[in-house]
Amino acid sequence: GGILSEKLNRLGATVTGIDASESSIEIAKEHARKSRLEINYKCITTSELLQVEKNKVFNKFDLVIASEVIEHVNDRKLFLSDIANLCRSGGVVVFTTINKSFLGILFGKYFAENILKILPVGTHNVDKLISPETLTKEAEDYNIILDNFIGFVPTFNVDDIMNRNFGNFKLTPNLNVNYGAAGIKI
């Protein structure tokens, strides 16, 4: 819905936000318009963006963020290749995702989808979740060196649970549920 794109734009970044979901892009465009933010939103995949823009986009971006995306792609190696091709050499790449750990599966999939029902059932496929170790190794194959990791845990109380309000997270060294990984494209 553009939450991260808007924050980056407010910090002064020129932002291109992409998503394969037309409804997500439309929501993001509408919110940016109401907020008077200039963000270039496109309903497109990473592969399509590279194909459409050819050499204009190849290695163009200083920062590429794939937030809560990699656990949904069908071909992770192609996706990592695309991310590497979109980021300039020396640029920063950031991923956020659910860890393929017992706690990641328990809380990130089953608890969120079946107990709290904050996500539709089936949103996450356990086979597509990825551990920090696997992400590090696979990203390295595409010259993305991930060397900075942080965990995220939701902050909520009983009232938040009753009202289904789970929008806040705090940082933690624990990577067992959700984590962020950052590094450089060489």
Tab-separated table of C-alpha atoms in Angstrom, residues 35-133:
chain	number	residue	atom	x	y	z
A	35	SER	CA	-0.722	13.127	0.937
A	36	ARG	CA	0.641	15.260	-1.930
A	37	LEU	CA	3.617	12.975	-2.463
A	38	GLU	CA	5.240	12.349	-5.821
A	39	ILE	CA	5.947	8.625	-6.035
A	40	ASN	CA	6.266	6.685	-9.264
A	41	TYR	CA	4.073	3.620	-8.660
A	42	LYS	CA	3.915	0.832	-11.225
A	43	CYS	CA	1.909	-2.375	-11.306
A	44	ILE	CA	4.752	-4.540	-12.564
A	45	THR	CA	7.118	-7.307	-11.458
A	46	THR	CA	10.878	-6.897	-11.143
A	47	SER	CA	11.392	-8.943	-14.318
A	48	GLU	CA	8.844	-6.877	-16.244
A	49	LEU	CA	10.448	-3.649	-15.028
A	50	LEU	CA	13.831	-4.788	-16.301
A	51	GLN	CA	12.325	-5.875	-19.639
A	52	VAL	CA	10.310	-2.692	-20.216
A	53	GLU	CA	13.020	-0.276	-19.229
A	54	LYS	CA	15.949	-2.264	-20.665
A	55	ASN	CA	19.216	-0.372	-20.144
A	56	LYS	CA	17.537	2.682	-18.595
A	57	VAL	CA	16.899	0.796	-15.332
A	58	PHE	CA	19.654	-1.808	-15.326
A	59	ASN	CA	21.830	-1.084	-12.274
A	60	LYS	CA	20.092	2.261	-11.767
A	61	PHE	CA	18.811	2.310	-8.212
A	62	ASP	CA	20.916	3.355	-5.221
A	63	LEU	CA	18.654	1.455	-2.836
A	64	VAL	CA	16.430	-1.534	-3.572
A	65	ILE	CA	14.050	-2.697	-0.847
A	66	ALA	CA	12.065	-5.915	-1.112
A	67	SER	CA	9.887	-5.671	1.969
A	68	GLU	CA	7.716	-8.710	2.676
A	69	VAL	CA	8.029	-9.850	-0.956
A	70	ILE	CA	10.612	-12.615	-1.269
A	71	GLU	CA	8.404	-15.093	0.618
A	72	HIS	CA	5.770	-14.750	-2.121
A	73	VAL	CA	7.795	-15.101	-5.331
A	74	ASN	CA	7.640	-18.282	-7.387
A	75	ASP	CA	11.254	-18.184	-8.599
A	76	ARG	CA	13.484	-16.844	-5.838
A	77	LYS	CA	16.690	-17.113	-7.886
A	78	LEU	CA	15.173	-15.077	-10.730
A	79	PHE	CA	13.920	-12.535	-8.197
A	80	LEU	CA	17.383	-12.209	-6.613
A	81	SER	CA	18.911	-11.801	-10.073
A	82	ASP	CA	16.383	-9.054	-10.836
A	83	ILE	CA	17.129	-7.266	-7.558
A	84	ALA	CA	20.857	-7.398	-8.338
A	85	ASN	CA	20.248	-6.038	-11.842
A	86	LEU	CA	18.093	-3.196	-10.549
A	87	CYS	CA	20.668	-2.033	-7.983
A	88	ARG	CA	23.799	-0.163	-9.000
A	89	SER	CA	27.185	-1.501	-7.960
A	90	GLY	CA	27.842	-0.176	-4.455
A	91	GLY	CA	24.117	0.303	-3.854
A	92	VAL	CA	22.230	-1.023	-0.862
A	93	VAL	CA	19.788	-3.927	-0.922
A	94	VAL	CA	17.317	-4.566	1.910
A	95	PHE	CA	15.003	-7.523	2.424
A	96	THR	CA	12.395	-8.047	5.124
A	97	THR	CA	10.713	-11.406	5.425
A	98	ILE	CA	9.547	-14.234	7.668
A	99	ASN	CA	12.177	-16.676	8.873
A	100	LYS	CA	11.736	-20.309	7.847
A	101	SER	CA	12.098	-21.349	11.475
A	102	PHE	CA	9.694	-23.029	13.861
A	103	LEU	CA	8.749	-19.667	15.411
A	104	GLY	CA	8.547	-17.925	12.019
A	105	ILE	CA	6.159	-20.566	10.727
A	106	LEU	CA	4.178	-20.667	13.966
A	107	PHE	CA	3.712	-16.908	14.360
A	108	GLY	CA	4.272	-15.526	10.841
A	109	LYS	CA	1.966	-18.017	9.184
A	110	TYR	CA	-0.324	-19.999	11.460
A	111	PHE	CA	-0.870	-17.514	14.277
A	112	ALA	CA	-1.313	-14.513	11.922
A	113	GLU	CA	-3.536	-16.378	9.445
A	114	ASN	CA	-5.509	-18.851	11.564
A	115	ILE	CA	-5.665	-17.460	15.105
A	116	LEU	CA	-5.537	-13.661	14.827
A	117	LYS	CA	-6.857	-13.692	11.260
A	118	ILE	CA	-4.939	-10.519	10.387
A	119	LEU	CA	-3.957	-12.148	7.089
A	120	PRO	CA	-6.095	-14.295	4.805
A	121	VAL	CA	-5.503	-18.030	5.243
A	122	GLY	CA	-3.009	-19.173	2.631
A	123	THR	CA	-1.183	-15.843	2.379
A	124	HIS	CA	2.104	-17.560	3.167
A	125	ASN	CA	3.414	-20.817	1.770
A	126	VAL	CA	5.827	-22.415	4.249
A	127	ASP	CA	7.964	-23.732	1.387
A	128	LYS	CA	8.672	-20.161	0.230
A	129	LEU	CA	9.828	-18.860	3.620
A	130	ILE	CA	13.586	-18.383	3.868
A	131	SER	CA	16.115	-18.425	6.686
A	132	PRO	CA	18.731	-15.674	7.023
A	133	GLU	CA	21.455	-18.220	6.261
